[in-house]
Coordinates of C-alpha atoms in Angstrom, one line a residue:
M199 CA -19.8 2.7 6.0
D200 CA -23.3 4.1 5.4
E201 CA -23.9 4.2 9.2
L202 CA -20.6 6.0 9.8
A203 CA -21.4 8.5 7.1
H204 CA -24.9 9.1 8.6
W205 CA -23.4 9.7 12.1
L206 CA -20.7 12.1 10.7
K207 CA -23.3 14.1 8.8
T208 CA -25.6 14.2 11.9
L209 CA -22.8 15.2 14.3
T210 CA -21.2 17.9 12.0
G211 CA -24.4 19.2 10.3
M212 CA -22.7 18.7 6.9
P213 CA -24.9 17.7 4.0
E214 CA -22.5 15.0 2.8
V215 CA -19.2 13.3 3.8
A216 CA -16.6 11.4 1.8
L217 CA -15.0 8.2 3.3
S218 CA -12.8 7.3 0.4
P219 CA -9.0 7.5 0.6
K220 CA -7.7 10.8 -0.8
A221 CA -4.1 10.5 -1.8
G222 CA -0.6 10.0 -0.6
A223 CA 0.1 7.8 2.4
H224 CA -3.7 7.3 3.0
G225 CA -4.3 6.0 -0.5
E226 CA -1.2 4.0 -0.3
L227 CA -2.2 2.3 2.9
C228 CA -5.7 1.6 1.6
G229 CA -4.2 0.1 -1.6
M230 CA -1.8 -2.1 0.3
M231 CA -4.5 -3.2 2.7
A232 CA -6.6 -4.3 -0.3
I233 CA -3.7 -6.2 -1.8
R234 CA -3.0 -8.0 1.5
A235 CA -6.7 -8.9 1.8
A236 CA -6.7 -10.3 -1.7
I237 CA -3.6 -12.4 -1.0
E238 CA -5.2 -13.6 2.2
A239 CA -8.5 -14.5 0.5
R240 CA -6.6 -16.6 -2.0
G241 CA -4.8 -18.4 0.8
E242 CA -1.4 -17.2 -0.3
I243 CA -0.3 -15.1 2.6
E244 CA 2.2 -17.6 3.9
R245 CA 4.2 -17.5 0.7
R246 CA 3.6 -14.0 -0.6
T247 CA 5.4 -12.1 2.1
R248 CA 7.6 -9.6 0.3
V249 CA 7.1 -6.2 -1.3
L250 CA 9.6 -4.9 -3.8
V251 CA 10.2 -1.1 -3.4
P252 CA 12.4 1.1 -5.5
E253 CA 15.2 2.8 -3.6
S254 CA 13.9 6.1 -4.8
A255 CA 10.5 5.5 -3.2
H256 CA 9.1 7.8 -0.5
G257 CA 9.7 6.5 3.0
T258 CA 6.0 5.7 3.5
N259 CA 6.2 3.0 0.9
P260 CA 8.4 0.6 2.8
A261 CA 6.9 1.7 6.1
T262 CA 3.4 0.8 4.9
A263 CA 4.5 -2.6 3.7
A264 CA 6.2 -3.3 7.0
L265 CA 3.2 -2.1 9.0
L266 CA 1.1 -4.7 7.2
G267 CA 3.6 -7.5 8.0
F268 CA 5.4 -7.7 4.7
S269 CA 9.2 -7.8 4.4
V270 CA 10.6 -5.1 2.2
D271 CA 13.2 -5.6 -0.5
E272 CA 14.7 -2.5 -2.1
I273 CA 15.2 -2.4 -5.9
P274 CA 18.2 -0.3 -7.0
A275 CA 18.1 2.4 -9.6
G276 CA 20.1 2.3 -12.8
D277 CA 22.6 5.0 -13.8
D278 CA 19.7 6.9 -15.5
G279 CA 17.7 7.0 -12.2
R280 CA 15.1 4.5 -13.3
V281 CA 14.3 1.2 -11.6
D282 CA 16.9 -1.3 -12.6
L283 CA 14.8 -4.0 -14.3
A284 CA 17.6 -6.6 -13.9
G285 CA 17.4 -5.8 -10.1
V286 CA 13.7 -6.5 -10.2
S287 CA 14.3 -9.9 -11.9
R288 CA 17.0 -10.8 -9.3
Q289 CA 14.7 -9.8 -6.3
A290 CA 11.6 -11.5 -7.8
R291 CA 13.2 -14.9 -7.4

């Protein structure tokens, strides 16, 4: 990362560069990549294959999970628009 930052500064003439994820889909992807790496490091990738996503989630949420090889299970919303906790319990089994 330091070498990349050095080259970017050299090529652009900028005094500094940032390589951290900013927000939105980029931050989401980095977070999911970190989660997947942690699951792999613990040797649990064969059994931890699903991601639960609220039906109200932005489309990048299930897309990111699928991109990283997870299956995606949608969690319904209750009448009040919030995540249905009973739905989470049913899906988590």
